[in-house]
Amino acid sequence: MKPKKSRILYQELSEQHDISKNLVETLVEFYYKNVKNLLTELHHPRINITGLGLFTARKKGINKAIPRFKKYLENHDTSTYSAYYNKKVLEERLDFLKSIKEQIEDEEKRKKEFLIKKNEFKKNLEK
């Protein structure tokens, strides 16, 4: 599949559906702005986007990011209001990362418990 430039894609879609090119461009930009926001904010470890697939947060990446954010917070200067605001933003992101890590660990625990119950059930059926 050859990638198409966005301006060509907008033109084709506008001709195909008989709407203005500007409207198509605005809709696509709005959609991808929301997609980008979902993926960067990390409200949930798994995000399903229709037509694009399932995006999952990697435990390894999150485990690497948490110490990095802690180090930033330790070395962060709060002498000005903007620096204080930036520190608060970093703290919020660190909290988000910790909550995502907890959700991933809970999901792994749930999967392990399910597999244990499944294997026990199989053993009981074989008897």
PDB file of C-alpha atoms in Angstrom, residues 38 41-47 55-57 100 103-104 107:
ATOM      1  CA  LEU A  38      -6.163   9.349  24.207  1.00  0.00           C
ATOM      2  CA  GLU A  41      -2.889  10.920  28.453  1.00  0.00           C
ATOM      3  CA  LEU A  42      -2.806   7.225  29.462  1.00  0.00           C
ATOM      4  CA  HIS A  43      -6.173   6.997  31.196  1.00  0.00           C
ATOM      5  CA  HIS A  44      -6.285   3.259  30.586  1.00  0.00           C
ATOM      6  CA  PRO A  45      -3.620   0.665  29.700  1.00  0.00           C
ATOM      7  CA  ARG A  46      -5.641  -0.598  26.709  1.00  0.00           C
ATOM      8  CA  ILE A  47      -7.216   1.711  24.164  1.00  0.00           C
ATOM      9  CA  PHE A  55      -3.103   0.051  21.692  1.00  0.00           C
ATOM     10  CA  THR A  56      -1.618  -1.276  24.914  1.00  0.00           C
ATOM     11  CA  ALA A  57       0.740   0.416  27.331  1.00  0.00           C
ATOM     12  CA  ILE A 100      -1.505   2.646  34.833  1.00  0.00           C
ATOM     13  CA  GLN A 103      -3.974  -1.395  36.412  1.00  0.00           C
ATOM     14  CA  ILE A 104      -1.512  -3.482  34.392  1.00  0.00           C
ATOM     15  CA  GLU A 107      -4.828  -7.264  34.878  1.00  0.00           C
TER      16      GLU A 107
END
